[in-house]
Amino acid sequence: MSKMIVVGGGIGGLAAAAALHQRGWDVEVLEQAAELAEVGAGISLWSNALRALDVIGLGERVRARAVTEVAGGIRNSKGEWLSRADVAAIRDRYGLPVLLHRADLLEILRAAVPESALRTGVTVRAAHPDGTVTHSAGTSAGNLIVGADGVRSVVRRAVCGEITPRYAGYTAWRMVVTPTAPVGELGETWGRGERFGIAALADGRVYCFATANLPAGTRTEGLAELRRRFGAWHDPIPALLDAAAPAAVLQHDIYTLPPLKTFVAERIALLGDAAHAMTPNLGQGACQAIEDAVVLARSEGDPARYDRLRRPRAQLIARRSDRIGAVAQLSWPPAVAARDAVLRLTPASAQVKALGSVLDWTP
């Protein structure tokens, strides 16, 4: 029986472990955290990721815990619509995305991996192309090492040497809120170097996210900062901020990776953020990690085939997401005015068509 060592117990790592276990591999997952847990935030899964989850028998379990996103679009800070999503066209052509809590997704993936395969509290020190991993509990060896250990991956050093992540120029806040009144229509609001997004969860709570152009490493007071920046924006943003708990606000700077020349080296394969960390503007970070996992399993652990199939697509999507973020985070007033005018003039049909290269993917 072939064995795979997965470094990282997040969404991509567990998806890879589940996919390879299903195909008869012995799997071992090394996670440095004391327990497998996800942050308090929501996650969108588009149709491409749902198709991948269907391949490993988890798609329906995810859909059962999720809510279908049936609205969307972009407004300005006054609440005026700049762009409305053609929900019917997206549904008919690609299928609608779903949204669920990240912890629910992690729980579903974890349940698809044998309990005996999960090793928490293990810090990986180095990975080696011969298939061995040295860590705080000793050494593990396998036919394949999967580096799913995030944007600051240790495993990546064995593939590409030292790669410095790039700061995207903006920070992000995330939180899950229990609203005191119906929130109405969902979507994103774009301002000048700032954004605020609202999405519904299946249990009646609301997932909120926000971004702002700030120097890397700038720590803020969380909820107080959000109220200062967004408290005068259109409804229901002020009410959601009033209903939020300060401890629920998470802040993370957004980092990406430069395009790697390869995702693999001998018996090592990188996936998810370790391979192609991208901005969240297309909602494809986790989706691409899940695609990675399924393609790796279908490649029967062949790193070269996996690299050939995955690297061009993942890097293309990362570039598109970067471009959208650059436009969304514009702060110079004339540029913002021009951007908003273009959004108003762009037909919804063009937006639907543009999603094709991202969503028309089949495992």
mmCIF file with all atom_site columns, C-alpha atoms in Angstrom, residues 140-234:
data_model
loop_
_atom_site.group_PDB
_atom_site.id
_atom_site.type_symbol
_atom_site.label_atom_id
_atom_site.label_alt_id
_atom_site.label_comp_id
_atom_site.label_asym_id
_atom_site.label_entity_id
_atom_site.label_seq_id
_atom_site.pdbx_PDB_ins_code
_atom_site.Cartn_x
_atom_site.Cartn_y
_atom_site.Cartn_z
_atom_site.occupancy
_atom_site.B_iso_or_equiv
_atom_site.pdbx_formal_charge
_atom_site.auth_seq_id
_atom_site.auth_comp_id
_atom_site.auth_asym_id
_atom_site.auth_atom_id
_atom_site.pdbx_PDB_model_num
ATOM 1  C CA . SER A 1 140 ? 7.740   10.124 8.959  1.00 0.00 ? 140 SER A CA 1
ATOM 2  C CA . ALA A 1 141 ? 8.270   8.570  5.553  1.00 0.00 ? 141 ALA A CA 1
ATOM 3  C CA . GLY A 1 142 ? 6.044   7.866  2.581  1.00 0.00 ? 142 GLY A CA 1
ATOM 4  C CA . ASN A 1 143 ? 5.779   7.519  -1.164 1.00 0.00 ? 143 ASN A CA 1
ATOM 5  C CA . LEU A 1 144 ? 4.473   11.081 -1.368 1.00 0.00 ? 144 LEU A CA 1
ATOM 6  C CA . ILE A 1 145 ? 4.699   14.222 0.766  1.00 0.00 ? 145 ILE A CA 1
ATOM 7  C CA . VAL A 1 146 ? 1.919   16.761 0.335  1.00 0.00 ? 146 VAL A CA 1
ATOM 8  C CA . GLY A 1 147 ? 2.792   20.287 1.420  1.00 0.00 ? 147 GLY A CA 1
ATOM 9  C CA . ALA A 1 148 ? -0.490  21.823 2.546  1.00 0.00 ? 148 ALA A CA 1
ATOM 10 C CA . ASP A 1 149 ? 1.068   24.034 5.194  1.00 0.00 ? 149 ASP A CA 1
ATOM 11 C CA . GLY A 1 150 ? -0.003  27.452 3.976  1.00 0.00 ? 150 GLY A CA 1
ATOM 12 C CA . VAL A 1 151 ? 1.549   30.568 2.519  1.00 0.00 ? 151 VAL A CA 1
ATOM 13 C CA . ARG A 1 152 ? 4.640   30.295 4.748  1.00 0.00 ? 152 ARG A CA 1
ATOM 14 C CA . SER A 1 153 ? 5.113   26.621 3.955  1.00 0.00 ? 153 SER A CA 1
ATOM 15 C CA . VAL A 1 154 ? 8.074   24.723 5.352  1.00 0.00 ? 154 VAL A CA 1
ATOM 16 C CA . VAL A 1 155 ? 7.628   21.956 2.773  1.00 0.00 ? 155 VAL A CA 1
ATOM 17 C CA . ARG A 1 156 ? 7.918   24.463 -0.089 1.00 0.00 ? 156 ARG A CA 1
ATOM 18 C CA . ARG A 1 157 ? 11.589  25.066 0.736  1.00 0.00 ? 157 ARG A CA 1
ATOM 19 C CA . ALA A 1 158 ? 12.386  21.546 -0.484 1.00 0.00 ? 158 ALA A CA 1
ATOM 20 C CA . VAL A 1 159 ? 10.676  22.318 -3.804 1.00 0.00 ? 159 VAL A CA 1
ATOM 21 C CA . CYS A 1 160 ? 11.542  25.942 -4.559 1.00 0.00 ? 160 CYS A CA 1
ATOM 22 C CA . GLY A 1 161 ? 13.981  27.141 -1.936 1.00 0.00 ? 161 GLY A CA 1
ATOM 23 C CA . GLU A 1 162 ? 13.124  30.248 0.074  1.00 0.00 ? 162 GLU A CA 1
ATOM 24 C CA . ILE A 1 163 ? 10.163  32.103 -1.451 1.00 0.00 ? 163 ILE A CA 1
ATOM 25 C CA . THR A 1 164 ? 9.029   35.361 0.141  1.00 0.00 ? 164 THR A CA 1
ATOM 26 C CA . PRO A 1 165 ? 5.242   35.900 0.167  1.00 0.00 ? 165 PRO A CA 1
ATOM 27 C CA . ARG A 1 166 ? 4.080   39.245 -1.252 1.00 0.00 ? 166 ARG A CA 1
ATOM 28 C CA . TYR A 1 167 ? 1.807   41.597 0.658  1.00 0.00 ? 167 TYR A CA 1
ATOM 29 C CA . ALA A 1 168 ? -1.239  42.463 -1.436 1.00 0.00 ? 168 ALA A CA 1
ATOM 30 C CA . GLY A 1 169 ? -1.468  45.971 0.019  1.00 0.00 ? 169 GLY A CA 1
ATOM 31 C CA . TYR A 1 170 ? -4.554  45.491 2.163  1.00 0.00 ? 170 TYR A CA 1
ATOM 32 C CA . THR A 1 171 ? -5.662  43.838 5.356  1.00 0.00 ? 171 THR A CA 1
ATOM 33 C CA . ALA A 1 172 ? -8.899  41.930 5.956  1.00 0.00 ? 172 ALA A CA 1
ATOM 34 C CA . TRP A 1 173 ? -11.293 41.568 8.870  1.00 0.00 ? 173 TRP A CA 1
ATOM 35 C CA . ARG A 1 174 ? -13.753 38.697 9.208  1.00 0.00 ? 174 ARG A CA 1
ATOM 36 C CA . MET A 1 175 ? -16.518 37.958 11.673 1.00 0.00 ? 175 MET A CA 1
ATOM 37 C CA . VAL A 1 176 ? -19.737 35.981 12.102 1.00 0.00 ? 176 VAL A CA 1
ATOM 38 C CA . VAL A 1 177 ? -22.673 37.987 13.462 1.00 0.00 ? 177 VAL A CA 1
ATOM 39 C CA . THR A 1 178 ? -26.105 37.082 14.775 1.00 0.00 ? 178 THR A CA 1
ATOM 40 C CA . PRO A 1 179 ? -28.295 39.845 13.332 1.00 0.00 ? 179 PRO A CA 1
ATOM 41 C CA . THR A 1 180 ? -31.113 41.411 15.319 1.00 0.00 ? 180 THR A CA 1
ATOM 42 C CA . ALA A 1 181 ? -33.187 42.033 12.179 1.00 0.00 ? 181 ALA A CA 1
ATOM 43 C CA . PRO A 1 182 ? -33.334 40.671 8.610  1.00 0.00 ? 182 PRO A CA 1
ATOM 44 C CA . VAL A 1 183 ? -30.330 41.902 6.619  1.00 0.00 ? 183 VAL A CA 1
ATOM 45 C CA . GLY A 1 184 ? -32.003 42.210 3.220  1.00 0.00 ? 184 GLY A CA 1
ATOM 46 C CA . GLU A 1 185 ? -29.899 41.877 0.090  1.00 0.00 ? 185 GLU A CA 1
ATOM 47 C CA . LEU A 1 186 ? -26.371 40.558 0.318  1.00 0.00 ? 186 LEU A CA 1
ATOM 48 C CA . GLY A 1 187 ? -23.197 41.294 -1.613 1.00 0.00 ? 187 GLY A CA 1
ATOM 49 C CA . GLU A 1 188 ? -20.211 43.618 -1.461 1.00 0.00 ? 188 GLU A CA 1
ATOM 50 C CA . THR A 1 189 ? -19.883 47.350 -1.032 1.00 0.00 ? 189 THR A CA 1
ATOM 51 C CA . TRP A 1 190 ? -16.892 49.110 -2.590 1.00 0.00 ? 190 TRP A CA 1
ATOM 52 C CA . GLY A 1 191 ? -15.587 52.427 -1.336 1.00 0.00 ? 191 GLY A CA 1
ATOM 53 C CA . ARG A 1 192 ? -12.241 54.183 -1.667 1.00 0.00 ? 192 ARG A CA 1
ATOM 54 C CA . GLY A 1 193 ? -9.590  51.668 -0.680 1.00 0.00 ? 193 GLY A CA 1
ATOM 55 C CA . GLU A 1 194 ? -12.167 49.872 1.466  1.00 0.00 ? 194 GLU A CA 1
ATOM 56 C CA . ARG A 1 195 ? -14.759 47.123 1.019  1.00 0.00 ? 195 ARG A CA 1
ATOM 57 C CA . PHE A 1 196 ? -17.423 45.461 3.131  1.00 0.00 ? 196 PHE A CA 1
ATOM 58 C CA . GLY A 1 197 ? -19.145 42.178 2.283  1.00 0.00 ? 197 GLY A CA 1
ATOM 59 C CA . ILE A 1 198 ? -22.193 40.397 3.676  1.00 0.00 ? 198 ILE A CA 1
ATOM 60 C CA . ALA A 1 199 ? -23.163 36.742 3.196  1.00 0.00 ? 199 ALA A CA 1
ATOM 61 C CA . ALA A 1 200 ? -25.767 34.549 4.896  1.00 0.00 ? 200 ALA A CA 1
ATOM 62 C CA . LEU A 1 201 ? -25.064 31.287 6.731  1.00 0.00 ? 201 LEU A CA 1
ATOM 63 C CA . ALA A 1 202 ? -27.511 28.395 6.976  1.00 0.00 ? 202 ALA A CA 1
ATOM 64 C CA . ASP A 1 203 ? -28.178 28.867 10.700 1.00 0.00 ? 203 ASP A CA 1
ATOM 65 C CA . GLY A 1 204 ? -29.404 32.454 10.347 1.00 0.00 ? 204 GLY A CA 1
ATOM 66 C CA . ARG A 1 205 ? -26.106 34.091 11.205 1.00 0.00 ? 205 ARG A CA 1
ATOM 67 C CA . VAL A 1 206 ? -24.321 36.439 8.821  1.00 0.00 ? 206 VAL A CA 1
ATOM 68 C CA . TYR A 1 207 ? -20.715 36.304 7.707  1.00 0.00 ? 207 TYR A CA 1
ATOM 69 C CA . CYS A 1 208 ? -19.135 39.737 7.284  1.00 0.00 ? 208 CYS A CA 1
ATOM 70 C CA . PHE A 1 209 ? -15.774 40.618 5.805  1.00 0.00 ? 209 PHE A CA 1
ATOM 71 C CA . ALA A 1 210 ? -14.031 43.911 5.174  1.00 0.00 ? 210 ALA A CA 1
ATOM 72 C CA . THR A 1 211 ? -10.775 45.150 3.647  1.00 0.00 ? 211 THR A CA 1
ATOM 73 C CA . ALA A 1 212 ? -8.753  48.352 3.783  1.00 0.00 ? 212 ALA A CA 1
ATOM 74 C CA . ASN A 1 213 ? -5.488  49.565 2.297  1.00 0.00 ? 213 ASN A CA 1
ATOM 75 C CA . LEU A 1 214 ? -2.989  49.601 5.165  1.00 0.00 ? 214 LEU A CA 1
ATOM 76 C CA . PRO A 1 215 ? 0.758   49.041 5.566  1.00 0.00 ? 215 PRO A CA 1
ATOM 77 C CA . ALA A 1 216 ? 1.662   45.416 6.254  1.00 0.00 ? 216 ALA A CA 1
ATOM 78 C CA . GLY A 1 217 ? 1.602   44.515 9.929  1.00 0.00 ? 217 GLY A CA 1
ATOM 79 C CA . THR A 1 218 ? -0.759  47.312 10.999 1.00 0.00 ? 218 THR A CA 1
ATOM 80 C CA . ARG A 1 219 ? -2.755  46.035 13.957 1.00 0.00 ? 219 ARG A CA 1
ATOM 81 C CA . THR A 1 220 ? -6.097  47.682 14.633 1.00 0.00 ? 220 THR A CA 1
ATOM 82 C CA . GLU A 1 221 ? -8.662  47.646 17.414 1.00 0.00 ? 221 GLU A CA 1
ATOM 83 C CA . GLY A 1 222 ? -10.858 45.334 15.391 1.00 0.00 ? 222 GLY A CA 1
ATOM 84 C CA . LEU A 1 223 ? -14.505 46.176 15.879 1.00 0.00 ? 223 LEU A CA 1
ATOM 85 C CA . ALA A 1 224 ? -13.761 49.780 16.857 1.00 0.00 ? 224 ALA A CA 1
ATOM 86 C CA . GLU A 1 225 ? -11.803 50.201 13.636 1.00 0.00 ? 225 GLU A CA 1
ATOM 87 C CA . LEU A 1 226 ? -14.618 48.686 11.588 1.00 0.00 ? 226 LEU A CA 1
ATOM 88 C CA . ARG A 1 227 ? -17.170 51.018 13.172 1.00 0.00 ? 227 ARG A CA 1
ATOM 89 C CA . ARG A 1 228 ? -14.932 53.990 12.459 1.00 0.00 ? 228 ARG A CA 1
ATOM 90 C CA . ARG A 1 229 ? -14.478 53.028 8.816  1.00 0.00 ? 229 ARG A CA 1
ATOM 91 C CA . PHE A 1 230 ? -17.884 51.568 7.932  1.00 0.00 ? 230 PHE A CA 1
ATOM 92 C CA . GLY A 1 231 ? -20.319 52.763 10.590 1.00 0.00 ? 231 GLY A CA 1
ATOM 93 C CA . ALA A 1 232 ? -21.806 55.435 8.307  1.00 0.00 ? 232 ALA A CA 1
ATOM 94 C CA . TRP A 1 233 ? -22.164 53.168 5.273  1.00 0.00 ? 233 TRP A CA 1
ATOM 95 C CA . HIS A 1 234 ? -25.554 51.963 4.051  1.00 0.00 ? 234 HIS A CA 1
#
